[in-house]
Coordinates of C-alpha atoms and ligand atoms in Angstrom, one line a residue:
M56 CA 9.9 -21.2 -9.8
S57 CA 12.7 -19.5 -8.9
V58 CA 12.6 -15.7 -8.7
Q59 CA 16.2 -14.0 -9.8
N60 CA 17.4 -10.3 -8.9
Y61 CA 16.8 -8.3 -11.9
I62 CA 19.5 -5.9 -12.4
N63 CA 21.3 -4.1 -15.1
G64 CA 18.6 -4.7 -17.0
Q65 CA 19.5 -8.6 -16.7
Y66 CA 18.1 -11.5 -14.7
E67 CA 20.9 -12.7 -12.4
T68 CA 21.2 -15.0 -9.1
P69 CA 22.1 -13.6 -5.8
S70 CA 26.0 -13.1 -4.9
S71 CA 25.4 -14.6 -1.7
N72 CA 23.5 -17.6 -3.1
E73 CA 21.2 -17.8 0.2
W74 CA 17.6 -18.8 -0.7
L75 CA 14.6 -18.5 1.1
D76 CA 11.5 -20.6 0.8
N77 CA 8.8 -18.8 -1.5
F78 CA 5.9 -20.4 0.1
C79 CA 1.9 -20.1 -2.0
P80 CA -0.6 -19.0 0.8
A81 CA -3.8 -21.1 -0.5
T82 CA -1.8 -24.2 0.0
G83 CA 0.6 -23.7 2.8
E84 CA 3.3 -25.0 0.4
V85 CA 6.4 -24.2 -0.8
Y86 CA 6.0 -23.3 -4.7
G87 CA 9.5 -21.3 -5.4
K88 CA 12.7 -20.2 -4.0
I89 CA 14.0 -16.5 -3.4
P90 CA 17.1 -14.7 -3.4
N91 CA 18.0 -13.5 -0.1
S92 CA 20.3 -11.1 -1.6
S93 CA 23.2 -9.3 -0.2
K94 CA 24.9 -5.9 0.2
V95 CA 27.0 -7.0 -2.8
D96 CA 24.0 -6.6 -4.7
V97 CA 22.6 -4.4 -3.3
E98 CA 25.6 -2.4 -4.4
N99 CA 25.4 -4.0 -8.0
A100 CA 22.1 -2.5 -8.2
Y101 CA 23.4 1.2 -7.2
I102 CA 26.3 0.6 -9.6
A103 CA 24.0 -0.1 -12.4
A104 CA 21.6 2.4 -11.2
K105 CA 24.2 5.2 -10.7
S106 CA 25.7 4.4 -14.4
A107 CA 22.4 4.6 -16.3
F108 CA 21.5 7.8 -14.3
P109 CA 23.5 10.7 -16.3
S110 CA 21.2 9.4 -19.5
W111 CA 17.8 8.8 -18.0
S112 CA 18.0 12.3 -16.3
Q113 CA 18.6 13.6 -19.3
T114 CA 16.3 11.5 -21.5
T115 CA 12.8 13.9 -23.0
L116 CA 10.0 13.8 -20.9
E117 CA 7.8 12.8 -24.1
E118 CA 10.6 9.6 -24.3
R119 CA 10.3 8.9 -20.3
S120 CA 6.6 8.8 -21.5
R121 CA 6.4 7.0 -24.0
I122 CA 8.4 3.8 -22.1
L123 CA 6.3 3.9 -19.1
I124 CA 2.8 4.5 -20.8
K125 CA 4.3 0.9 -23.1
I126 CA 5.2 -0.7 -20.0
S127 CA 1.7 0.3 -19.0
E128 CA 0.5 -1.6 -22.2
L129 CA 2.7 -4.7 -22.1
L130 CA 1.3 -5.2 -18.1
E131 CA -2.4 -4.8 -19.4
A132 CA -1.7 -7.2 -22.2
N133 CA 0.0 -9.8 -19.4
L134 CA -3.3 -9.7 -17.0
Q135 CA -4.2 -12.8 -17.0
R136 CA -0.6 -14.3 -16.4
F137 CA 0.1 -11.1 -13.4
A138 CA -2.8 -11.5 -12.2
E139 CA -2.6 -15.3 -11.0
A140 CA 1.0 -14.5 -10.7
E141 CA 0.4 -12.0 -7.8
S142 CA -3.2 -14.0 -6.5
K143 CA -0.5 -17.7 -6.2
D144 CA 1.9 -15.0 -3.9
N145 CA -0.4 -13.3 -1.8
G146 CA -3.3 -15.8 -1.3
K147 CA -6.2 -12.9 -2.5
P148 CA -8.6 -14.2 -5.1
V149 CA -7.6 -14.0 -8.7
L150 CA -10.5 -12.3 -9.5
L151 CA -9.4 -9.1 -7.4
A152 CA -5.9 -9.2 -8.7
K153 CA -7.5 -9.2 -11.9
E154 CA -9.8 -6.6 -11.2
V155 CA -8.0 -4.0 -8.8
D156 CA -4.7 -5.3 -8.2
I157 CA -2.8 -5.3 -11.5
P158 CA -5.0 -2.8 -13.7
R159 CA -3.9 -1.0 -10.9
A160 CA -0.2 -1.5 -11.5
A161 CA -0.7 -0.5 -14.9
S162 CA -2.4 2.7 -14.0
N163 CA 0.5 3.9 -11.7
F164 CA 2.7 3.7 -14.6
R165 CA 0.4 5.2 -17.1
F166 CA -0.9 8.0 -14.9
F167 CA 2.7 9.3 -14.4
G168 CA 3.9 8.7 -18.0
N169 CA 1.2 11.2 -18.8
A170 CA 1.6 13.7 -15.0
I171 CA 5.3 14.3 -16.1
T172 CA 4.9 15.6 -19.0
Q173 CA 2.7 18.5 -17.3
F174 CA 4.6 19.1 -14.1
A175 CA 5.6 22.5 -14.4
S176 CA 8.1 24.1 -11.9
E177 CA 7.4 28.0 -10.7
S178 CA 9.4 31.5 -11.3
H179 CA 9.1 34.8 -9.3
E180 CA 10.1 38.0 -11.2
S181 CA 11.6 40.1 -8.3
V182 CA 9.4 43.5 -9.5
G183 CA 11.7 46.6 -8.8
H184 CA 15.3 44.5 -8.5
D185 CA 15.2 43.3 -11.9
A186 CA 15.4 39.9 -11.3
L187 CA 13.9 37.1 -12.3
N188 CA 13.9 33.5 -10.3
F189 CA 13.0 30.0 -11.3
T190 CA 12.7 26.8 -10.1
L191 CA 14.7 23.9 -11.3
R192 CA 12.8 20.6 -10.0
Q193 CA 16.2 17.8 -11.1
P194 CA 16.1 14.1 -10.5
I195 CA 17.5 13.5 -7.0
G196 CA 20.0 10.1 -8.6
V197 CA 19.3 6.8 -7.2
V198 CA 16.5 6.2 -4.8
G199 CA 15.2 3.4 -2.7
C200 CA 11.7 2.3 -3.1
I201 CA 10.8 -0.6 -0.5
S202 CA 7.0 -2.6 -0.6
P203 CA 5.3 -5.1 1.6
W204 CA 3.4 -8.0 0.9
N205 CA -0.7 -7.1 1.0
L206 CA -1.0 -5.1 -2.9
P207 CA 2.6 -6.3 -4.4
L208 CA 2.9 -4.7 -7.6
Y209 CA 0.4 -2.5 -6.9
L210 CA 2.1 -0.2 -4.2
F211 CA 5.8 -1.8 -6.2
T212 CA 4.9 0.4 -9.1
W213 CA 3.1 3.2 -7.2
K214 CA 6.7 3.8 -6.0
I215 CA 9.0 2.7 -9.0
A216 CA 6.5 5.0 -11.8
P217 CA 7.1 8.2 -10.6
A218 CA 10.8 7.8 -9.3
I219 CA 12.0 6.8 -13.0
A220 CA 9.2 9.3 -14.3
A221 CA 11.1 12.1 -12.4
G222 CA 14.2 11.0 -14.0
N223 CA 15.6 9.4 -11.4
C224 CA 17.2 5.7 -11.3
V225 CA 15.8 3.1 -9.0
V226 CA 16.9 0.2 -6.3
A227 CA 14.0 -1.7 -5.7
K228 CA 12.6 -3.8 -2.7
P229 CA 9.8 -5.8 -2.9
S230 CA 8.5 -8.1 0.3
E231 CA 10.5 -11.6 0.2
V232 CA 6.8 -12.6 0.8
T233 CA 5.5 -12.0 -2.5
P234 CA 7.8 -11.3 -4.6
M235 CA 6.3 -12.8 -7.6
T236 CA 4.6 -10.3 -10.0
A237 CA 7.8 -7.5 -9.5
Y238 CA 10.4 -10.2 -10.9
L239 CA 8.3 -10.6 -13.6
L240 CA 8.2 -7.1 -14.2
G241 CA 11.7 -6.5 -15.1
E242 CA 11.0 -8.6 -18.3
I243 CA 8.2 -6.3 -19.3
C244 CA 10.8 -3.2 -18.7
T245 CA 13.1 -4.7 -20.7
E246 CA 10.2 -5.4 -23.6
A247 CA 9.6 -2.0 -23.2
G248 CA 12.8 -0.1 -23.7
L249 CA 13.6 1.1 -20.4
P250 CA 17.3 1.4 -20.6
K251 CA 19.3 -1.1 -18.1
G252 CA 20.1 0.1 -14.7
V253 CA 17.0 2.7 -14.7
L254 CA 15.1 -0.3 -12.9
N255 CA 16.9 -2.5 -10.4
I256 CA 14.9 -5.2 -8.3
V257 CA 17.0 -7.1 -5.2
H258 CA 15.0 -10.1 -3.5
G259 CA 15.6 -10.5 0.2
L260 CA 14.8 -10.5 3.7
G261 CA 13.7 -6.3 5.2
T262 CA 16.6 -7.1 7.6
T263 CA 19.5 -7.8 5.3
T264 CA 18.5 -6.7 1.7
G265 CA 16.2 -4.2 2.8
Q266 CA 18.2 -2.7 4.9
A267 CA 21.8 -2.7 2.8
I268 CA 19.3 -0.6 0.8
I269 CA 18.5 2.2 3.9
E270 CA 22.4 2.4 5.0
H271 CA 23.9 2.9 1.6
P272 CA 25.0 6.1 1.8
D273 CA 24.4 7.1 -1.8
I274 CA 20.9 5.8 -1.8
K275 CA 19.6 9.1 -1.7
A276 CA 16.0 9.0 -0.6
I277 CA 13.5 5.8 0.3
S278 CA 10.0 5.7 -0.1
F279 CA 8.7 2.9 2.4
T280 CA 5.4 1.8 2.8
G281 CA 5.3 -1.0 5.1
G282 CA 4.5 -1.7 9.1
T283 CA 4.8 1.5 11.4
A284 CA 7.8 -0.1 13.5
T285 CA 10.0 -0.7 10.3
G286 CA 9.4 2.6 9.1
A287 CA 10.8 4.1 12.4
H288 CA 13.2 1.7 12.1
I289 CA 14.2 2.9 8.4
A290 CA 13.8 6.6 10.3
K291 CA 16.1 6.3 12.7
V292 CA 18.1 4.5 10.0
A293 CA 18.3 7.3 7.5
A294 CA 18.0 10.4 9.5
P295 CA 21.8 10.8 10.2
M296 CA 22.1 10.2 6.2
F297 CA 19.6 13.0 5.9
K298 CA 18.0 11.1 3.4
K299 CA 14.7 12.3 1.7
L300 CA 12.2 10.0 3.5
S301 CA 8.4 9.1 2.3
L302 CA 6.8 6.4 4.6
E303 CA 3.4 5.3 4.1
L304 CA 2.9 2.9 7.4
G305 CA 0.0 1.0 9.4
G306 CA -3.5 2.2 10.2
K307 CA -6.7 2.0 12.4
N308 CA -9.3 3.6 10.3
P309 CA -12.3 4.7 11.7
N310 CA -15.8 3.7 9.5
I311 CA -18.3 6.0 10.9
I312 CA -21.9 5.8 10.2
F313 CA -25.1 8.0 11.0
A314 CA -28.2 7.0 11.4
D315 CA -28.9 9.5 7.9
C316 CA -27.0 7.5 5.4
D317 CA -28.0 6.1 2.3
Y318 CA -28.2 2.8 4.6
D319 CA -27.9 0.1 1.6
T320 CA -25.2 1.8 0.0
M321 CA -23.5 1.9 3.6
L322 CA -24.2 -1.8 4.3
K323 CA -22.8 -2.8 1.0
T324 CA -19.5 -0.9 1.4
T325 CA -19.1 -1.2 4.9
V326 CA -18.8 -5.1 4.1
R327 CA -15.9 -4.1 1.3
S328 CA -14.2 -1.6 3.4
S329 CA -13.9 -4.6 6.2
F330 CA -12.9 -7.5 4.3
A331 CA -11.2 -6.7 0.6
N332 CA -8.2 -7.9 0.2
Q333 CA -8.8 -10.3 3.5
G334 CA -8.4 -7.5 5.3
Q335 CA -5.1 -7.0 4.7
I336 CA -5.5 -3.2 3.4
C337 CA -3.7 -0.4 5.4
L338 CA -6.9 1.8 4.4
C339 CA -9.2 -1.0 5.7
G340 CA -12.5 0.4 8.0
S341 CA -11.1 -1.5 11.0
R342 CA -13.0 0.2 13.5
I343 CA -16.4 0.7 12.5
F344 CA -19.0 3.3 15.1
V345 CA -22.5 2.9 14.2
E346 CA -25.1 5.5 16.1
R347 CA -27.3 4.4 18.7
S348 CA -30.3 4.5 17.0
I349 CA -29.6 2.4 14.4
Y350 CA -26.6 0.1 15.9
E351 CA -29.1 -3.0 16.5
K352 CA -30.7 -3.0 13.1
F353 CA -26.6 -2.3 11.7
K354 CA -25.7 -5.2 13.8
T355 CA -28.1 -8.1 12.5
D356 CA -27.8 -7.0 8.4
F357 CA -24.1 -6.6 8.5
V358 CA -23.4 -10.4 10.3
Q359 CA -26.3 -11.5 8.2
K360 CA -24.3 -10.1 5.2
V361 CA -20.6 -11.1 6.9
K362 CA -22.0 -14.4 7.5
A363 CA -22.6 -15.1 3.7
L364 CA -19.0 -14.5 2.3
K365 CA -17.3 -17.3 1.1
V366 CA -13.5 -18.3 2.4
G367 CA -12.4 -20.2 -0.5
H368 CA -9.4 -21.3 -2.9
P369 CA -8.2 -18.0 -4.4
S370 CA -8.7 -19.5 -8.0
E371 CA -12.6 -19.8 -7.7
S372 CA -14.6 -17.3 -8.9
S373 CA -17.1 -17.7 -6.4
T374 CA -14.3 -16.7 -3.5
N375 CA -14.6 -13.6 -1.4
I376 CA -12.4 -14.0 0.7
G377 CA -9.2 -15.7 0.2
A378 CA -6.1 -17.4 2.1
L379 CA -4.4 -14.7 4.5
V380 CA -0.9 -14.1 3.1
S381 CA 1.3 -16.4 5.6
K382 CA 1.2 -18.9 8.9
P383 CA 2.7 -16.6 10.7
H384 CA 0.3 -14.1 9.5
L385 CA -2.7 -15.7 10.2
E386 CA -1.6 -16.8 13.3
K387 CA -1.1 -12.9 14.8
V388 CA -4.7 -12.1 13.6
L389 CA -5.5 -14.9 15.4
D390 CA -3.6 -14.4 18.3
Y391 CA -5.6 -10.8 18.3
I392 CA -9.1 -13.0 18.2
E393 CA -7.9 -14.2 21.6
I394 CA -7.2 -11.0 23.1
A395 CA -10.6 -9.6 22.0
K396 CA -12.0 -12.6 23.8
Q397 CA -10.2 -11.8 27.1
E398 CA -11.1 -7.9 27.1
N399 CA -14.5 -9.4 26.8
G400 CA -15.4 -8.4 23.1
T401 CA -18.0 -10.6 22.2
I402 CA -17.5 -12.2 18.4
L403 CA -20.7 -11.9 16.4
C404 CA -19.9 -13.8 13.7
G405 CA -16.4 -15.9 12.5
G406 CA -13.0 -16.2 14.2
N407 CA -11.8 -19.8 13.2
K408 CA -10.0 -20.5 10.8
V409 CA -11.2 -22.4 8.3
S410 CA -10.6 -25.8 6.3
V411 CA -10.6 -25.1 2.8
K412 CA -11.5 -28.7 0.9
D413 CA -8.0 -30.1 -0.7
F414 CA -6.3 -27.6 0.5
E415 CA -6.2 -28.3 4.5
N416 CA -2.6 -26.5 4.9
G417 CA -3.4 -22.9 3.2
Y418 CA -4.0 -20.1 5.3
Y419 CA -7.8 -19.4 5.3
L420 CA -9.8 -17.4 8.3
E421 CA -13.7 -16.5 8.6
P422 CA -14.4 -12.8 8.3
T423 CA -14.9 -11.7 12.0
V424 CA -17.0 -9.1 13.4
I425 CA -16.5 -8.0 17.3
E426 CA -18.5 -6.0 19.5
V427 CA -16.3 -4.5 21.4
I428 CA -17.7 -2.7 25.0
T429 CA -14.5 0.0 25.1
D430 CA -13.1 1.8 22.4
E431 CA -9.5 1.7 24.2
C432 CA -9.0 -1.9 23.9
R433 CA -6.3 -3.7 22.0
V434 CA -8.4 -4.9 19.1
N435 CA -9.7 -0.9 18.8
Q436 CA -5.9 0.2 19.2
E437 CA -3.6 -2.1 17.4
E438 CA -3.5 -2.7 13.9
I439 CA -4.7 -6.4 13.3
F440 CA -4.2 -6.6 9.2
G441 CA -6.3 -8.8 9.1
P442 CA -10.5 -9.8 8.2
V443 CA -11.6 -8.6 11.4
V444 CA -13.2 -5.1 12.2
T445 CA -14.7 -4.5 15.6
I446 CA -18.3 -2.6 16.0
M447 CA -20.2 -0.2 18.6
P448 CA -22.5 2.4 19.2
F449 CA -22.1 6.0 19.7
D450 CA -24.3 9.0 20.8
T451 CA -22.6 12.2 19.5
E452 CA -20.1 13.5 17.2
D453 CA -18.2 14.1 19.5
D454 CA -18.3 10.8 21.1
V455 CA -17.6 9.5 17.9
L456 CA -14.9 12.1 16.7
Q457 CA -13.2 12.1 20.1
M458 CA -12.8 7.9 19.4
A459 CA -12.5 7.9 16.0
N460 CA -8.7 9.9 16.8
K461 CA -7.7 8.4 19.9
V462 CA -5.5 6.0 18.6
K463 CA -1.9 6.6 17.5
Y464 CA -2.5 6.3 13.5
G465 CA -4.5 8.4 11.5
L466 CA -4.5 7.1 7.8
S467 CA -8.1 7.4 6.3
A468 CA -11.7 7.5 7.9
T469 CA -14.7 7.0 6.6
L470 CA -17.9 8.7 7.1
W471 CA -21.6 7.9 6.0
T472 CA -23.6 10.5 6.5
N473 CA -26.0 13.0 4.1
D474 CA -25.4 16.1 6.4
L475 CA -23.5 18.5 5.0
K476 CA -22.7 20.5 7.7
R477 CA -21.6 17.6 9.9
T478 CA -19.4 16.8 7.1
M479 CA -17.3 19.6 6.7
R480 CA -17.5 19.8 10.7
M481 CA -16.1 15.5 10.8
S482 CA -13.8 16.1 7.8
N483 CA -12.2 19.0 9.2
Q484 CA -11.5 17.4 12.9
L485 CA -10.8 13.5 11.8
Q486 CA -7.1 13.3 12.1
A487 CA -6.1 11.6 8.8
G488 CA -4.7 11.5 5.4
I489 CA -7.9 10.3 3.6
V490 CA -11.5 11.5 4.2
W491 CA -14.0 8.8 2.1
V492 CA -17.4 10.3 2.7
N493 CA -20.4 8.3 1.3
T494 CA -18.1 6.2 -0.6
W495 CA -14.4 3.9 0.2
M496 CA -11.3 3.4 -1.8
M497 CA -12.4 5.7 -4.7
R498 CA -9.2 6.4 -5.8
D499 CA -8.2 9.7 -8.2
L500 CA -4.5 9.1 -8.1
R501 CA -4.4 13.2 -8.9
T502 CA -4.5 13.2 -4.7
P503 CA -2.1 13.6 -2.0
F504 CA -1.8 10.2 -0.4
G505 CA -1.0 9.2 2.6
G506 CA -1.4 9.3 6.7
V507 CA -0.4 11.5 10.2
K508 CA 0.5 10.5 13.3
A509 CA 1.9 6.8 12.9
S510 CA 0.7 6.3 9.7
G511 CA 3.6 8.3 8.0
V512 CA 5.7 11.0 6.7
G513 CA 5.0 12.7 3.5
R514 CA 2.5 12.1 0.4
E515 CA 2.6 10.4 -2.5
G516 CA 0.0 10.6 -5.7
G517 CA 0.3 13.1 -8.2
F518 CA 2.7 16.3 -8.2
E519 CA 3.1 15.5 -4.5
A520 CA 4.8 12.3 -5.9
L521 CA 6.8 14.0 -8.6
R522 CA 7.9 16.4 -6.1
F523 CA 9.2 13.9 -3.7
F524 CA 11.2 12.6 -6.4
T525 CA 12.4 15.7 -7.6
E526 CA 14.9 18.4 -5.4
A527 CA 14.1 22.0 -5.7
K528 CA 16.7 24.5 -6.9
N529 CA 15.7 27.8 -7.1
V530 CA 17.9 30.0 -9.8
C531 CA 17.8 33.8 -9.6
I532 CA 19.0 35.6 -12.3
K533 CA 20.1 39.3 -11.8
Y534 CA 19.7 41.3 -15.4
Ligands
TXE748 O1 6.0 -5.3 6.8 P1 7.3 -4.6 6.8 P2 5.5 -6.8 7.4 C1 1.3 -3.6 8.5 C2 0.9 -4.5 9.1 C3 2.1 -6.0 8.8 C4 2.4 -5.2 9.7 C5 4.2 -5.5 9.2 O2 0.2 -4.5 10.5 O3 0.8 -7.3 9.9 O4 2.6 -3.6 9.1 O5 3.8 -5.6 8.0 C6 11.0 -4.4 4.1 N1 15.4 -2.7 6.0 N2 1.8 -3.6 7.0 O6 5.8 -7.2 8.1 O7 8.4 -5.7 8.2 C7 9.8 -5.9 4.0 O8 11.0 -6.6 3.6 C8 14.3 -2.6 5.2 C9 1.3 -2.3 6.6 O9 4.9 -7.5 5.5 O10 7.4 -3.2 7.3 C10 9.3 -5.7 3.1 O11 9.6 -5.4 1.9 N3 13.2 -3.0 5.0 C11 1.5 -2.2 4.9 C12 8.6 -4.0 3.7 O12 9.7 -3.4 4.0 C13 12.5 -3.6 5.5 C14 1.7 -2.9 4.5 C15 7.4 -4.2 4.5 O13 8.1 -5.1 5.5 C16 12.9 -3.7 6.8 C17 2.1 -4.4 4.8 C18 14.4 -3.2 7.2 N4 14.8 -3.3 8.4 C19 2.0 -4.5 6.3 N5 12.3 -4.7 7.6 C20 1.0 -0.5 4.9 N6 0.7 0.4 5.2 O14 0.0 -1.3 3.5 C21 11.6 -5.4 6.6 N7 11.6 -4.4 5.3

């Protein structure tokens, strides 16, 4: 099946006539083609967006809300089709796509369809000066949205929904590794009555198509989710062009377990926070620190549960761990497992490719638990982004806080304790944008979402996203 660009409300082939192979991670086979769009395609998408902007930016909030909610309803009505497409493209279990990815994409549109009607701006009366200040929050114009392969439609729509809700028009590029659901979204938007040119989707490599977007002088803001290295590159290109940037990058998140936690809930959730989506979520708790008094018990119980996880074809309902997204990514994760051994880590379980019957060429890997002897080893410092976690004990709060913060990332942290004062002490000092206590990945879309340090710049979610996608103008009237 060949993917096409969606420009000005129409599907079209790339002017470059350059095509990339689209692989199915579960089988390792090529199952379609993806455009490698050129600067010309990006310019055409920009022109369509620019032409649609005057009318869309003046469309009433009620009408914008109605269209976004209609998109949400159509995604829900096509749940199975989108879930199967997402799974085939990414390698994740169909059930996971059906329960998480596609419903969340629908929620993104519904949430911002409602939020835009509640997005108020402020006014200030200059008492004694007979003057009134009020703030206009105006859409930026044409904005760029670039998203990664791990949660394809989930993250693609997490950017697009607030951007168009705020009255902007969009040039969007999904990952070239997982283009399918973004491609299918085009027809849904047309059916929902989204005016042509408001959303334009161009497919292709980051270094060609993505680069053309970030270099475009009139695309005034870039919302990006992906690797830290790419985020730094985008910032370097965008800085002299004074583009607004939202960068949601990598993570190496601590999962800190104190002896006073609700043990069974912690254990069950820790299996999920370690291996959900094959560990390919920037929020996964990939560094597990356990208070020494329960470390041996945890090690035994956790390894036993991890060994029980089933690696299989994503379409099987019994599959817990599907295929990794690509062969190069599988090799990268395997390299890290070798590095762990060279650093005297102990592979407590996993560490090997899996040959799934009838799908021997798929990109399958066992969920892997590595006991490390120091927090400063590479597998504890670098983002692996696969079904691999490290574990080690700690003695005091200060010890674990110091280790948790001693990485270049600062996206999320998970904390397991029933001690309220400890919760506040740790939450205040953890260098992260998100702290989950006695839970993981509980998401309220109104909350600010993003990280610090090498995990990025800016926040998505709720009014933070609508602020990013608008410019604040202060008007002061003397009367
Ligand atoms: O990300 P990239 P990749 C991490 C994870 C992963 C690493 C690299 O560690 O192994 O990043 O993954 C586009 N101009 N995360 O290679 O390269 C690219 O086409 C403009 C964490 O997938 O950052 C894709 O659409 N765009 C992350 C998007 O950027 C460019 C999730 C992300 O690709 C570009 C995924 C350029 N020069 C990976 N180069 C998270 N935070 O969830 C690439 N792109």
